[in-house]
CSV table of C-alpha atoms (C1' of nucleotides) in Angstrom, one decimal:
chain,number,residue,atom,x,y,z
A,7,MET,CA,-9.0,-99.6,25.8
A,8,ALA,CA,-12.0,-98.2,27.4
A,9,ARG,CA,-11.7,-94.9,29.0
A,10,THR,CA,-12.6,-96.1,32.5
A,11,ASP,CA,-10.3,-99.0,32.1
A,12,VAL,CA,-7.4,-96.6,31.4
A,13,ARG,CA,-8.2,-94.4,34.4
A,14,GLU,CA,-8.4,-97.4,36.6
A,15,ARG,CA,-5.2,-98.8,35.3
A,16,LEU,CA,-3.4,-95.5,35.8
A,17,LEU,CA,-4.7,-95.4,39.4
A,18,THR,CA,-3.8,-99.0,40.2
A,19,VAL,CA,-0.4,-98.9,38.5
A,20,GLY,CA,0.3,-95.4,39.9
A,21,LEU,CA,-0.4,-96.6,43.4
A,22,GLU,CA,2.0,-99.4,43.0
A,23,ALA,CA,4.8,-97.2,41.5
A,24,LEU,CA,4.4,-94.4,44.0
A,25,HIS,CA,4.3,-96.9,46.9
A,26,LYS,CA,7.4,-98.6,45.6
A,27,ARG,CA,9.6,-95.6,45.1
A,28,GLY,CA,8.0,-92.6,46.7
A,29,PHE,CA,6.2,-89.6,45.2
A,30,ASN,CA,9.0,-87.4,44.2
A,31,ALA,CA,11.2,-90.2,43.0
A,32,THR,CA,8.5,-91.5,40.6
A,33,GLY,CA,7.8,-89.6,37.4
A,34,VAL,CA,4.6,-89.4,35.5
A,35,GLN,CA,6.4,-91.2,32.6
A,36,ASP,CA,7.3,-94.0,35.0
A,37,ILE,CA,3.7,-94.5,35.8
A,38,THR,CA,2.4,-94.3,32.2
A,39,ASP,CA,5.2,-96.7,31.0
A,40,ALA,CA,4.2,-99.2,33.7
A,41,ALA,CA,0.5,-98.8,32.8
A,42,LYS,CA,1.4,-99.1,29.1
A,43,VAL,CA,-0.6,-95.9,28.5
A,44,PRO,CA,0.7,-93.1,26.4
A,45,LYS,CA,2.0,-90.2,28.5
A,46,GLY,CA,-0.3,-87.6,27.0
A,47,SER,CA,-3.3,-89.7,28.0
A,48,PHE,CA,-2.4,-89.2,31.7
A,49,TYR,CA,-3.8,-85.7,31.7
A,50,ASN,CA,-7.0,-86.7,30.2
A,51,HIS,CA,-7.7,-88.7,33.4
A,52,PHE,CA,-5.9,-86.7,36.1
A,53,GLU,CA,-5.5,-83.1,36.3
A,54,SER,CA,-2.0,-83.3,37.6
A,55,LYS,CA,0.4,-85.7,39.3
A,56,ASP,CA,-0.8,-84.2,42.6
A,57,ALA,CA,-4.4,-85.1,41.7
A,58,LEU,CA,-3.3,-88.7,41.2
A,59,GLY,CA,-1.6,-88.6,44.6
A,60,VAL,CA,-4.8,-87.5,46.2
A,61,GLU,CA,-6.7,-90.4,44.6
A,62,VAL,CA,-4.0,-92.8,45.4
A,63,VAL,CA,-4.2,-92.1,49.0
A,64,GLN,CA,-8.0,-92.4,48.9
A,65,HIS,CA,-7.9,-95.6,47.1
A,66,TYR,CA,-5.2,-97.1,49.5
A,67,ALA,CA,-7.3,-95.9,52.4
A,68,ALA,CA,-10.4,-97.6,51.0
A,69,LYS,CA,-8.4,-100.9,50.5
A,70,GLY,CA,-7.2,-100.5,54.2
A,71,ALA,CA,-10.8,-100.1,55.3
A,72,GLU,CA,-11.7,-103.4,53.5
A,73,ARG,CA,-8.7,-105.1,55.0
A,74,ARG,CA,-9.9,-104.2,58.4
A,75,LEU,CA,-13.5,-105.6,58.1
A,76,PRO,CA,-12.6,-108.8,60.0
A,77,LEU,CA,-11.3,-106.5,62.8
A,78,MET,CA,-14.4,-104.5,62.8
A,79,GLU,CA,-17.0,-107.1,62.2
A,80,GLY,CA,-15.3,-110.4,63.3
A,81,SER,CA,-16.9,-112.4,66.1
A,82,GLY,CA,-14.0,-113.3,68.4
A,83,PRO,CA,-12.7,-111.2,71.3
A,84,PRO,CA,-11.7,-107.6,70.4
A,85,LEU,CA,-8.1,-108.1,71.5
A,86,ALA,CA,-7.7,-111.3,69.6
A,87,ARG,CA,-9.1,-109.6,66.5
A,88,LEU,CA,-6.8,-106.6,67.0
A,89,ARG,CA,-3.8,-108.8,67.3
A,90,ALA,CA,-4.7,-110.8,64.2
A,91,TYR,CA,-5.2,-107.5,62.4
A,92,PHE,CA,-1.7,-106.2,63.2
A,93,LYS,CA,-0.2,-109.5,62.6
A,94,SER,CA,-1.7,-109.6,59.1
A,95,LEU,CA,-0.4,-106.0,58.5
A,96,ASN,CA,3.0,-107.1,59.6
A,97,GLN,CA,3.1,-109.8,57.0
A,98,LEU,CA,3.2,-107.2,54.3
A,99,GLY,CA,6.8,-106.0,55.0
A,100,PRO,CA,8.6,-109.4,54.4
A,101,ALA,CA,6.5,-110.0,51.3
A,102,THR,CA,8.4,-107.2,49.6
A,103,GLY,CA,11.7,-107.4,51.4
A,104,PHE,CA,10.6,-104.6,53.7
A,105,SER,CA,11.0,-102.1,50.8
A,106,ARG,CA,7.6,-100.5,50.6
A,107,GLY,CA,6.6,-99.3,54.1
A,108,CYS,CA,3.0,-98.1,54.4
A,109,LEU,CA,2.0,-95.7,51.7
A,110,LEU,CA,0.2,-93.5,54.1
A,111,GLY,CA,3.3,-93.2,56.3
A,112,ASN,CA,5.4,-92.7,53.4
A,113,PHE,CA,3.4,-89.9,52.0
A,114,GLY,CA,2.8,-88.6,55.4
A,115,THR,CA,6.6,-88.1,55.7
A,116,GLU,CA,7.3,-86.9,52.2
A,117,LEU,CA,4.4,-84.7,51.2
A,118,PRO,CA,2.7,-82.5,53.9
A,119,GLY,CA,4.9,-79.6,53.1
A,120,GLN,CA,4.6,-79.8,49.4
A,121,SER,CA,1.0,-80.7,48.7
A,122,PRO,CA,-1.8,-79.4,50.9
A,123,ALA,CA,-4.4,-81.5,49.0
A,124,ILE,CA,-2.5,-84.7,49.7
A,125,ARG,CA,-1.9,-83.7,53.4
A,126,ALA,CA,-5.7,-83.2,53.8
A,127,VAL,CA,-6.6,-86.7,52.5
A,128,LEU,CA,-3.8,-88.2,54.5
A,129,GLU,CA,-5.1,-86.6,57.7
A,130,ALA,CA,-8.6,-87.9,56.9
A,131,ALA,CA,-7.3,-91.4,56.2
A,132,PHE,CA,-5.2,-91.6,59.4
A,133,ASP,CA,-8.1,-90.2,61.4
A,134,ASP,CA,-10.5,-92.9,60.1
A,135,TRP,CA,-8.0,-95.6,60.8
A,136,ALA,CA,-7.4,-94.5,64.3
A,137,LYS,CA,-11.2,-94.3,65.0
A,138,ALA,CA,-11.6,-97.8,63.8
A,139,ILE,CA,-8.8,-99.1,66.1
A,140,ALA,CA,-10.2,-97.0,69.0
A,141,GLN,CA,-13.6,-98.7,68.6
A,142,VAL,CA,-12.1,-102.1,69.0
A,143,ILE,CA,-10.1,-101.0,72.0
A,144,ARG,CA,-13.2,-99.5,73.5
A,145,GLU,CA,-14.9,-102.9,73.1
A,146,ALA,CA,-11.8,-104.5,74.9
A,147,GLN,CA,-12.1,-102.0,77.7
A,148,LYS,CA,-15.8,-102.7,78.1
A,149,ALA,CA,-14.9,-106.4,78.2
A,150,GLY,CA,-12.5,-105.6,81.0
A,151,ASP,CA,-9.5,-106.9,78.9
A,152,VAL,CA,-7.8,-103.5,78.7
A,153,SER,CA,-7.7,-101.0,81.5
A,154,LYS,CA,-9.5,-97.6,81.2
A,155,ASP,CA,-6.7,-95.5,82.6
A,156,LEU,CA,-6.1,-94.0,79.1
A,157,SER,CA,-8.8,-93.4,76.6
A,158,ALA,CA,-9.4,-95.7,73.7
A,159,GLU,CA,-8.7,-92.7,71.4
A,160,THR,CA,-5.3,-92.0,73.0
A,161,LEU,CA,-4.3,-95.6,72.8
A,162,ALA,CA,-5.5,-96.1,69.3
A,163,ASN,CA,-3.7,-93.0,68.0
A,164,PHE,CA,-0.5,-93.9,69.9
A,165,LEU,CA,-0.6,-97.5,68.4
A,166,LEU,CA,-1.3,-96.4,64.9
A,167,ASN,CA,1.7,-94.0,65.0
A,168,ALA,CA,3.8,-96.6,66.7
A,169,TRP,CA,3.1,-99.1,64.0
A,170,GLU,CA,4.0,-96.5,61.3
A,171,GLY,CA,7.3,-95.8,63.1
A,172,ALA,CA,7.9,-99.6,63.3
A,173,VAL,CA,7.2,-100.0,59.6
A,174,MET,CA,9.7,-97.2,58.8
A,175,ARG,CA,12.3,-98.8,61.0
A,176,SER,CA,11.8,-102.2,59.3
A,177,LYS,CA,12.5,-100.4,56.0
A,178,VAL,CA,15.9,-99.1,57.4
A,179,GLU,CA,16.9,-102.4,59.1
A,180,LYS,CA,15.4,-104.6,56.4
A,181,ASP,CA,14.1,-107.0,59.0
A,182,ALA,CA,11.1,-107.6,61.1
A,183,ALA,CA,12.5,-106.8,64.5
A,184,ALA,CA,10.7,-103.5,64.8
A,185,LEU,CA,7.3,-105.1,63.8
A,186,ASP,CA,7.9,-107.9,66.3
A,187,ALA,CA,8.7,-105.4,69.1
A,188,PHE,CA,5.5,-103.6,68.2
A,189,LEU,CA,3.4,-106.7,68.7
A,190,SER,CA,5.2,-107.7,71.9
A,191,VAL,CA,4.9,-104.3,73.6
A,192,THR,CA,1.4,-103.6,72.3
A,193,PHE,CA,-0.2,-106.8,73.5
A,194,ASN,CA,2.0,-107.7,76.5
A,195,LYS,CA,2.1,-104.2,78.1
A,196,ILE,CA,-0.1,-101.6,76.5
A,197,LEU,CA,-3.3,-103.3,75.9
A,198,THR,CA,-3.6,-104.8,79.4
B,1494,MET,CA,36.2,-68.5,51.6
B,1495,ALA,CA,38.4,-71.1,53.0
B,1496,ARG,CA,38.0,-74.6,51.7
B,1497,THR,CA,37.0,-76.1,55.0
B,1498,ASP,CA,34.5,-73.3,55.6
B,1499,VAL,CA,32.9,-74.0,52.3
B,1500,ARG,CA,32.5,-77.7,53.0
B,1501,GLU,CA,31.2,-77.1,56.5
B,1502,ARG,CA,28.7,-74.6,55.1
B,1503,LEU,CA,27.5,-76.9,52.5
B,1504,LEU,CA,27.1,-79.6,55.1
B,1505,THR,CA,25.2,-77.3,57.5
B,1506,VAL,CA,23.0,-75.7,54.9
B,1507,GLY,CA,22.5,-79.0,53.1
B,1508,LEU,CA,21.3,-80.6,56.3
B,1509,GLU,CA,18.8,-77.7,56.8
B,1510,ALA,CA,17.5,-77.8,53.2
B,1511,LEU,CA,17.2,-81.6,53.1
B,1512,HIS,CA,15.5,-81.7,56.4
B,1513,LYS,CA,13.0,-79.0,55.4
B,1514,ARG,CA,12.0,-80.4,52.0
B,1515,GLY,CA,13.1,-84.0,51.8
B,1516,PHE,CA,16.0,-85.5,49.9
B,1517,ASN,CA,14.4,-85.9,46.4
B,1518,ALA,CA,12.5,-82.7,46.5
B,1519,THR,CA,15.8,-80.7,47.1
B,1520,GLY,CA,18.2,-80.2,44.4
B,1521,VAL,CA,21.9,-79.6,44.6
B,1522,GLN,CA,21.3,-76.2,43.2
B,1523,ASP,CA,18.9,-75.4,46.1
B,1524,ILE,CA,21.6,-76.3,48.5
B,1525,THR,CA,24.4,-74.4,46.9
B,1526,ASP,CA,22.1,-71.3,46.4
B,1527,ALA,CA,21.2,-71.5,50.1
B,1528,ALA,CA,24.9,-71.8,51.0
B,1529,LYS,CA,25.8,-69.0,48.7
B,1530,VAL,CA,28.3,-71.3,47.0
B,1531,PRO,CA,28.7,-71.7,43.3
B,1532,LYS,CA,27.0,-74.9,42.1
B,1533,GLY,CA,30.2,-76.2,40.4
B,1534,SER,CA,32.1,-76.1,43.7
B,1535,PHE,CA,29.7,-78.7,45.2
B,1536,TYR,CA,31.6,-81.5,43.7
B,1537,ASN,CA,34.9,-80.3,45.0
B,1538,HIS,CA,33.7,-81.1,48.4
B,1539,PHE,CA,31.3,-84.0,48.0
B,1540,GLU,CA,31.5,-86.8,45.6
B,1541,SER,CA,27.8,-86.8,44.9
B,1542,LYS,CA,24.4,-85.7,46.4
B,1543,ASP,CA,24.3,-89.2,48.0
B,1544,ALA,CA,27.6,-88.7,49.7
B,1545,LEU,CA,26.3,-85.5,51.1
B,1546,GLY,CA,23.2,-87.4,52.3
B,1547,VAL,CA,25.4,-89.8,54.1
B,1548,GLU,CA,27.3,-87.0,55.9
B,1549,VAL,CA,24.1,-85.1,56.7
B,1550,VAL,CA,22.8,-88.2,58.5
B,1551,GLN,CA,26.1,-88.7,60.4
B,1552,HIS,CA,26.2,-85.0,61.3
B,1553,TYR,CA,22.5,-85.0,62.5
B,1554,ALA,CA,23.1,-88.2,64.4
B,1555,ALA,CA,26.2,-86.6,66.1
B,1556,LYS,CA,24.1,-83.6,67.0
B,1557,GLY,CA,21.4,-85.9,68.4
B,1558,ALA,CA,24.0,-87.7,70.6
B,1559,GLU,CA,25.1,-84.3,72.0
B,1560,ARG,CA,21.5,-83.4,72.7
B,1561,ARG,CA,21.0,-86.5,74.7
B,1562,LEU,CA,24.0,-85.9,77.0
B,1563,PRO,CA,21.8,-84.7,79.8
B,1564,LEU,CA,19.8,-87.9,79.5
B,1565,MET,CA,22.9,-90.1,79.5
B,1566,GLU,CA,24.9,-88.2,82.2
B,1567,GLY,CA,22.4,-86.2,84.1
B,1568,SER,CA,22.0,-86.8,87.8
B,1569,GLY,CA,18.3,-87.2,88.3
B,1570,PRO,CA,16.2,-90.3,88.3
B,1571,PRO,CA,16.4,-92.1,84.9
B,1572,LEU,CA,12.6,-91.9,84.2
B,1573,ALA,CA,12.6,-88.2,84.9
B,1574,ARG,CA,15.6,-87.7,82.6
B,1575,LEU,CA,13.9,-89.7,79.8
B,1576,ARG,CA,10.8,-87.7,80.2
B,1577,ALA,CA,12.6,-84.5,80.0
B,1578,TYR,CA,14.5,-85.7,77.0
B,1579,PHE,CA,11.4,-86.6,75.0
B,1580,LYS,CA,9.8,-83.4,76.1
B,1581,SER,CA,12.7,-81.4,74.7
B,1582,LEU,CA,12.4,-83.4,71.5
B,1583,ASN,CA,8.8,-82.7,71.3
B,1584,GLN,CA,9.5,-78.9,71.4
B,1585,LEU,CA,11.1,-79.1,68.0
B,1586,GLY,CA,7.9,-79.8,66.1
B,1587,PRO,CA,6.0,-76.6,67.1
B,1588,ALA,CA,9.1,-74.5,66.6
B,1589,THR,CA,8.8,-75.1,62.9
B,1590,GLY,CA,5.0,-75.5,62.4
B,1591,PHE,CA,5.4,-79.3,62.5
B,1592,SER,CA,6.9,-79.1,59.0
B,1593,ARG,CA,10.2,-80.8,59.5
B,1594,GLY,CA,9.7,-84.1,61.3
B,1595,CYS,CA,12.9,-85.9,62.3
B,1596,LEU,CA,15.5,-86.1,59.6
B,1597,LEU,CA,16.3,-89.7,60.4
B,1598,GLY,CA,12.7,-90.7,60.1
B,1599,ASN,CA,12.3,-88.7,57.0
B,1600,PHE,CA,15.3,-90.3,55.3
B,1601,GLY,CA,14.3,-93.6,56.7
B,1602,THR,CA,11.1,-93.4,54.8
B,1603,GLU,CA,12.4,-91.9,51.6
B,1604,LEU,CA,15.7,-93.4,50.9
B,1605,PRO,CA,16.3,-97.1,51.9
B,1606,GLY,CA,15.3,-98.3,48.5
B,1607,GLN,CA,17.3,-95.7,46.6
B,1608,SER,CA,20.6,-95.3,48.5
B,1609,PRO,CA,22.2,-98.3,50.2
B,1610,ALA,CA,24.9,-96.0,51.6
B,1611,ILE,CA,22.3,-93.8,53.3
B,1612,ARG,CA,20.3,-96.8,54.6
B,1613,ALA,CA,23.5,-98.1,56.2
B,1614,VAL,CA,24.3,-94.9,58.1
B,1615,LEU,CA,20.5,-94.6,59.1
B,1616,GLU,CA,20.6,-98.0,60.5
B,1617,ALA,CA,23.7,-97.2,62.5
B,1618,ALA,CA,22.2,-94.0,63.7
B,1619,PHE,CA,19.0,-95.6,64.9
B,1620,ASP,CA,20.7,-98.4,66.5
B,1621,ASP,CA,23.0,-96.1,68.6
B,1622,TRP,CA,20.0,-94.0,69.5
B,1623,ALA,CA,18.1,-97.1,70.7
B,1624,LYS,CA,21.0,-98.3,72.7
B,1625,ALA,CA,21.3,-95.0,74.5
B,1626,ILE,CA,17.6,-95.1,75.4
B,1627,ALA,CA,17.9,-98.7,76.4
B,1628,GLN,CA,20.7,-97.9,78.8
B,1629,VAL,CA,18.5,-95.4,80.7
B,1630,ILE,CA,15.5,-97.7,80.7
B,1631,ARG,CA,17.8,-100.4,82.1
B,1632,GLU,CA,18.8,-98.0,84.9
B,1633,ALA,CA,15.1,-97.4,85.6
B,1634,GLN,CA,14.5,-101.2,85.7
B,1635,LYS,CA,17.4,-101.6,88.1
B,1636,ALA,CA,15.9,-98.8,90.3
B,1637,GLY,CA,12.6,-100.7,90.3
B,1638,ASP,CA,10.8,-97.8,88.4
B,1639,VAL,CA,10.1,-99.9,85.3
B,1640,SER,CA,9.1,-103.5,85.4
B,1641,LYS,CA,11.5,-106.1,83.8
B,1642,ASP,CA,8.8,-108.0,81.9
B,1643,LEU,CA,10.1,-106.7,78.6
B,1644,SER,CA,13.8,-106.1,77.9
B,1645,ALA,CA,15.2,-102.6,78.0
B,1646,GLU,CA,16.2,-103.1,74.3
B,1647,THR,CA,12.7,-104.1,73.2
B,1648,LEU,CA,11.2,-101.1,75.1
B,1649,ALA,CA,13.8,-98.7,73.8
B,1650,ASN,CA,13.4,-99.8,70.2
B,1651,PHE,CA,9.6,-99.7,70.4
B,1652,LEU,CA,9.6,-96.2,72.0
B,1653,LEU,CA,12.1,-94.8,69.4
B,1654,ASN,CA,9.9,-96.1,66.6
B,1655,ALA,CA,6.8,-94.9,68.3
B,1656,TRP,CA,8.3,-91.4,68.6
B,1657,GLU,CA,9.1,-91.4,64.9
B,1658,GLY,CA,5.6,-92.4,64.0
B,1659,ALA,CA,4.2,-89.7,66.3
B,1660,VAL,CA,6.5,-87.2,64.6
B,1661,MET,CA,5.3,-88.2,61.2
B,1662,ARG,CA,1.6,-87.9,62.3
B,1663,SER,CA,2.3,-84.5,63.8
B,1664,LYS,CA,3.4,-83.4,60.3
B,1665,VAL,CA,0.2,-84.6,58.8
B,1666,GLU,CA,-2.1,-83.2,61.5
B,1667,LYS,CA,0.0,-80.1,62.0
B,1668,ASP,CA,-0.5,-80.2,65.7
B,1669,ALA,CA,1.0,-81.7,68.8
B,1670,ALA,CA,-1.7,-84.3,69.5
B,1671,ALA,CA,0.4,-87.3,68.5
B,1672,LEU,CA,3.5,-86.0,70.5
B,1673,ASP,CA,1.3,-85.5,73.5
B,1674,ALA,CA,-0.2,-89.0,73.2
B,1675,PHE,CA,3.3,-90.4,72.9
B,1676,LEU,CA,4.3,-88.9,76.2
B,1677,SER,CA,1.1,-89.9,77.9
B,1678,VAL,CA,1.2,-93.6,77.0
B,1679,THR,CA,4.9,-93.9,77.4
B,1680,PHE,CA,5.2,-92.6,80.9
B,1681,ASN,CA,1.7,-93.6,82.2
B,1682,LYS,CA,1.6,-97.0,80.8
B,1683,ILE,CA,4.7,-98.4,79.2
B,1684,LEU,CA,7.5,-97.3,81.5
B,1685,THR,CA,5.8,-98.5,84.6
C,856,DA,C1',57.3,-72.0,35.8
C,857,DA,C1',54.9,-75.8,37.6
C,858,DG,C1',51.4,-77.7,40.3
C,859,DT,C1',46.8,-77.4,42.3
C,860,DC,C1',42.3,-75.7,42.9
C,861,DT,C1',38.0,-73.5,41.5
C,862,DG,C1',33.7,-72.8,39.4
C,863,DA,C1',30.8,-71.1,35.2
C,864,DG,C1',28.5,-73.3,32.1
C,865,DA,C1',28.0,-77.5,29.4
C,866,DC,C1',26.3,-82.2,29.2
C,867,DG,C1',22.7,-85.7,28.7
C,868,DA,C1',18.8,-87.2,31.1
C,869,DC,C1',14.6,-86.3,33.2
C,870,DC,C1',10.6,-83.3,34.9
C,871,DG,C1',5.4,-82.1,34.7
C,872,DG,C1',2.6,-80.4,31.6
C,873,DT,C1',0.8,-78.8,26.6
C,874,DC,C1',-1.2,-79.0,22.3
C,875,DA,C1',-1.6,-79.8,17.1
C,876,DT,C1',-2.8,-83.7,15.1
C,877,DA,C1',-4.8,-88.3,14.8
C,878,DT,C1',-8.3,-91.4,16.0
C,879,DT,C1',-12.6,-92.8,17.7
C,880,DT,C1',-17.4,-92.1,18.7
C,881,DG,C1',-22.1,-91.7,18.2
C,882,DA,C1',-25.9,-89.1,16.1
C,883,DC,C1',-28.0,-88.7,11.9
C,884,DC,C1',-29.2,-89.7,7.2
C,885,DT,C1',-30.2,-92.7,3.3
D,1497,DA,C1',-26.8,-101.9,7.1
D,1498,DG,C1',-23.6,-98.5,5.5
D,1499,DG,C1',-21.9,-93.8,5.0
D,1500,DT,C1',-21.2,-89.1,6.8
D,1501,DC,C1',-19.4,-85.8,9.8
D,1502,DA,C1',-19.2,-82.9,14.0
D,1503,DA,C1',-17.8,-83.7,18.4
D,1504,DA,C1',-15.1,-86.0,21.8
D,1505,DT,C1',-11.2,-88.3,23.1
D,1506,DA,C1',-6.4,-89.9,22.6
D,1507,DT,C1',-1.6,-89.3,21.4
D,1508,DG,C1',3.3,-88.4,21.2
D,1509,DA,C1',6.4,-84.8,20.0
D,1510,DC,C1',7.4,-80.8,22.1
D,1511,DC,C1',8.0,-77.1,25.6
D,1512,DG,C1',10.7,-74.7,29.0
D,1513,DG,C1',12.4,-76.0,32.6
D,1514,DT,C1',15.3,-78.8,36.3
D,1515,DC,C1',18.3,-82.7,37.5
D,1516,DG,C1',23.0,-84.5,39.1
D,1517,DT,C1',27.4,-84.5,37.3
D,1518,DC,C1',31.5,-83.2,34.8
D,1519,DT,C1',35.0,-80.3,32.4
D,1520,DC,C1',38.7,-77.3,31.4
D,1521,DA,C1',40.2,-72.4,31.2
D,1522,DG,C1',41.5,-69.5,34.4
D,1523,DA,C1',42.9,-68.2,39.0
D,1524,DC,C1',45.7,-69.1,42.8
D,1525,DT,C1',49.8,-70.9,45.3
D,1526,DT,C1',54.5,-72.2,45.9
DNA sequence: AAGTCTGAGACGACCGGTCATATTTGACCT
DNA sequence: AGGTCAAATATGACCGGTCGTCTCAGACTT
């Protein structure tokens, strides 16, 4: 197997494993087993488990940025795009029995105290995400669809955090009630 | 040391340690060291680490129920009580450098897939909490301070989840911005 | 003496990371 | 094209720990 293939595979499989089980509950051996790569090879590609965690966050964030292209660049009204965006995010829960949550939220809960490097990339990822949502909300405010009482940044950050909380709750309850409530309150009350 | 004292101490200290570092990143030895109890004694009091986790959740939830007595039984207007309640919750973050988060949210993120018993008590704890908040919102709706477009239950669950998400984000950012945004949007937009 | 409780240390498994050895690579030579 | 060999890379056994749990000799109680 080519060197770059092994590294990619470790990153991809590592992301999957860490997302499924959490950072501390997943061992390097679990990741290398799943990737069908000898354990000793791991350290040829990543300096440490922590270093993998950093790249996993960055990779997941990059995928998230791709996922929100229709939101950022679509042609419909901003609120409709935003609703479609959160609806599509909400489909991810049921697909895995509400077992995964959001990797950023999971790591944001588990790791800030233990890994400064991971905390830093998490912070960057959340901030970028919130900025993207704020941009769409700002459009909606300009269009007169959302009142300007609260800034687009405040609303975007609030909603992003609210969504993460809803995802966590859907993990606990193993159902979509929290995600549904999020959509309902967001689009029937907050973004009005 | 008396047997019930040892057990109480393990529970109290265990709660503290698990809250500080997370479930999987805290060992039984860490807990028994902190409690100044011999490690072998742990299993005289708790069947397993998981069993301790279950009791920690129940204990924390009971403390949470006490904390919200002024909310439930206070004499001022419901919205004022609710605001004071969340304000007091929000003081917990800065007190520890935003390092702890909420134990229920932390466990809700880390453990549903790994411990069915802990997931079950988490579910119960969140549901009780949401019911309590819903009761106050219902009062506010009756008083005409909050519109009845959305049910008290929907609003309460949404806000509880939103607060958990804000707490997680305050851990990542190590500041109070998310908690402040929560108060702002909740009382200036949602509960109106 | 008999019954009950305690806890030091053992158990088997797992942890992140290391490193001597094995294998592959690619430059060079014929 | 085939062979050589130093350098680069990969590998898996090993390292020194930690993990949650259990055991049974000894302590304690009645």
